[in-house]
Amino acid sequence: MNKVLNLFKKSDIKTTLIDNAMYVILLTILVVVSILRPVFLSPNNLTNIMMNASIRIIIALGVSGALITRGTDLSAGRIVGVGAVIGGTLLQRPDYAAKFFPELGDMPVVGILLLALTVTALLGLINGLVISFLHVPPFIATLGMQSIVYGLSLIYTKSQPIGGLKTDYTYLASGRIGPVPILIIIALVMMAIMWFLLNQTKFGKYIYAIGGNEAAAEVAGVNVVWTKIRVYVLAGLFYGLAGFLLAAKSGGATANYGIGYELEAIAACTIGGVSTAGGVGTVQGIVSGVLIFEMLKTSLQFLGVTPDLQYVAIGTVIVMAVAIDIRKYLTKK
Amino acid sequence: MQHLDIILAMNHISKSFPGVKALDDVSFHVRRGTVHALMGENGAGKSTLMKCLFGIYSLDAGEILFDGKPVHFHNPKDALNAGISMIHQELQPIPYRSISENLWVGRYPSKKILGLFSIVDHKLMRTKSLELLKKVHLKVNPNTALKELSVSQIQSIEIAKAISYESKVIIMDEPTSSLTLQEVEQLFEIINNLRNLGVSIIYISHKMEEILRISDEVTIMRDGKYIGTWQSKELTMDKIIKNMVGRELTNLYPPKTNVPGDVSLQVKDFTSTNHRSFRNVSFDVRKGEILGIGGLVGAQRTELVEGIFGLRAVEKGEISLHGRKLNIKSPRDAIAKGIALVTEDRRGNGIFGVLSVRDNVAVASLSDFVDYHFKLNNRKLNKLAEDNIKKLRIKTPNTKTRISSLSGGNQQKVIISRWLAVEPDVFILDEPTRGIDVGAKYEIYSIMIDLAKQGKTIIMISSEMPELLGVSDRIMVMCEGRLSGILDKEEANQEKIMELATKYM
Ligand SMILES: Nc1ncnc2c1ncn2[C@@H]1O[C@H](COP(=O)(O)OP(=O)(O)OP(=O)(O)O)[C@@H](O)[C@H]1O
Ligand SMILES: [Mg+2]
């Protein structure tokens, strides 16, 4: 009898571990690195990680809508770049010597933010239209957009790096409200918005429905075309904001900002349990996916792993993490 | 020493899923060369028992003896190799590949080239496929992609595949749920041949007439428990129902208390853009009326109602509701105008497998649950789901359960709930009781009659004669895309329906 009970318990612990694999992995990384390098736990370092993660979280949230509807968005990173170069070129210090637009006066930060968001939402809209009306598979549609946007950014910036951003703008990244960096607050707000949209609105339910079974969604009266378009427009807005903040954080911008971010975002979403088969994904999952990714990168630096080896380690962890996490979705026998 | 003629013995099997005890100490014995029917209400555990046998689920407790020896199948491949094959309730074809490839996937006939590399022997595969197709009376080219076939043809392919394994036991989980009468006859002939060859068939179905005709023995389950095994000879329909439901069910159909009123829905000269589909179909349906649509597979009944619902392109024709002309371009338009459709293909365009029961119920009526123009009222949504679970007696641990873990019949009830929530004026149901047990059928008929009593218009496509005759006020029959006649309840009978169903053939 006792033996039976024991067995039962063991398998219970195992399922609990597997069901929460992401959090277990996150915790393990934290514990191991803090033991080896106690500085890792310094408030300074943790804040730093969180600030890096903030921008990544916003991008991952943007791409998640596309993933849940069984789409994808390879143009994410380059659209982040667009947000960055718009912010960078239009919000330089008035007295900066190498101004991109020498004639330009002092522009308001909020105004330029809105401009950047309009442009990136428009790019998202084009993605959505091409995918919904021309029926181009999202992979190809957004791959095309990736290339187009990058080209346009290079043309716009004349391939020059942009610096000398004004302090109102960089304050977005360096400033704090009380002890909390503004960047983190913005990320929290975006998480809340996305959570609300996904869980508390028709739009969110339709996103899951389309990902779960597009034909059934059509029959149930879901406006599939319109919903998908909105998903990509929303994504554009998120990328635009992320790019705008990225430039503020680094005090400058080039057209190369954001390159490759889409793949990290997609990987982070998948690590966080967003199913590539569609219909599944939560904000909590996505955020922990990004955090794992960022923790890992920083940990490796802390442990003194060479950059070359870091690539190997990150790749391994992505695959392993998803392999472990996917257990809970495999039919339980 | 067990009886020598027992090929399969499942003893004291138990199996739980989170929140449900699907099997509770079930024993099940099958004799060599017999057809053994397995019966029970939706969610009784029939499919689960078979999946345990087939190596899809592991047992929590119990043992399986096959041919006298204990066996442990870890996956379907083990079971197939041992001599057990299964035709699943939910078919799983590979739509874009050919019939041949679907038949032989996982065990392609191969040949050696240069005495070294093993490659697929397409010629042999074709010959063997043709042989098999002949056995199931299918006259199609084995190179046809599966997506070109009808559901019933795919069903036959599955049967052919099961035969090809030369198994000693073949499990058929509701094999006739989408077959025509003629196809059922062919299946029975195949089953008889197999039985004569000493093969045992485990036959799951909700159709009493079939069970009484084809089976030698019947085992009945209820709520995951074993109730008993009988010789089919000693059984009657009433006795089966009593053991399945656990109480007397005196009537198969509720009393028809609805009274048809004025004409509500008018369809005029409805013609598909596809010239092989429906054409020049005109009919009226009244408020408070249940119009049955009969016909053989291929009569284009599904296509017609999908056309009305905006799912298929229409070349010409008019629909009006309460005298007003409707312009329906998409299901969204149809729903907005008060038309609902429970589609035939539950898995294809009915359920959202990864979503919860609640979200599956609510998806078509979300607009009614929005506060301040954008926020969903989750409390009301939960209540909607809970009310429907109670009203339709849906067996599910809770509203958050994924619909894919419900039994087939319970999934169907969830879909019906979805459309009830829309409160349509015109409720179209395409084979609404497919795969549904007697008790639940009665409930669905009651719902239909109730809606009719409230003045709604009901259209029901059904391939089951008794059902058509039992619930409809009028029966419209189609043949090869054309309307071949409309019968009043009083004059309708099986012969007249069959006659109309073959009128233009
Ligand atoms: N994978 C699963 N996960 C959780 N619960 C399950 C799973 N499969 C089956 N169940 C539950 O087990 C019970 C038995 O289901 P099963 O599919 O065996 O019923 P059934 O007798 O085949 O019914 P039907 O006639 O509707 O096909 C049901 O309550 C069902 O919800
Ligand atoms: Mg079943």
XYZ file of C-alpha atoms in Angstrom, chain A residues 196 199-202 205-206 208-209 212-213 215-223 278-280 329 333, chain B residues 15 56 58 74 309 311 331-332 335 347-352 358-359 364 366-367 374-376 378 419:
50
model
C -6.446 42.010 -21.695
C -8.349 37.067 -22.590
C -10.998 39.687 -22.219
C -12.037 40.707 -25.711
C -13.742 39.165 -28.716
C -11.028 34.865 -28.502
C -11.104 35.076 -32.277
C -7.380 31.647 -30.513
C -10.315 30.378 -32.563
C -7.458 26.414 -33.297
C -9.415 25.746 -36.477
C -12.519 26.613 -41.050
C -14.571 26.282 -37.886
C -13.937 29.942 -37.090
C -15.322 30.930 -40.486
C -18.438 28.814 -39.901
C -18.894 30.301 -36.439
C -19.112 33.734 -38.005
C -15.658 34.975 -37.074
C -14.402 37.642 -39.457
C -1.775 27.412 -33.389
C -4.452 28.251 -30.882
C -2.256 28.085 -27.795
C 1.086 18.920 -24.560
C -1.075 8.233 -21.849
C -8.233 4.026 -16.751
C -2.852 4.331 -27.622
C -1.687 2.705 -21.144
C 3.029 0.319 -26.136
C -25.455 29.685 -44.958
C -20.264 28.947 -47.070
C -21.592 32.748 -42.506
C -21.296 36.054 -40.661
C -25.756 34.486 -38.450
C -13.747 17.833 -36.749
C -13.169 19.744 -39.964
C -15.224 22.854 -39.335
C -16.998 22.316 -36.048
C -14.796 22.011 -33.030
C -11.812 24.051 -31.901
C -16.542 27.197 -22.693
C -14.821 28.925 -25.590
C -20.422 32.412 -32.189
C -19.446 36.591 -28.109
C -21.022 39.844 -29.257
C -15.099 45.726 -25.709
C -14.683 43.791 -22.495
C -16.091 40.288 -22.396
C -16.483 36.218 -18.282
C -25.785 27.588 -31.977
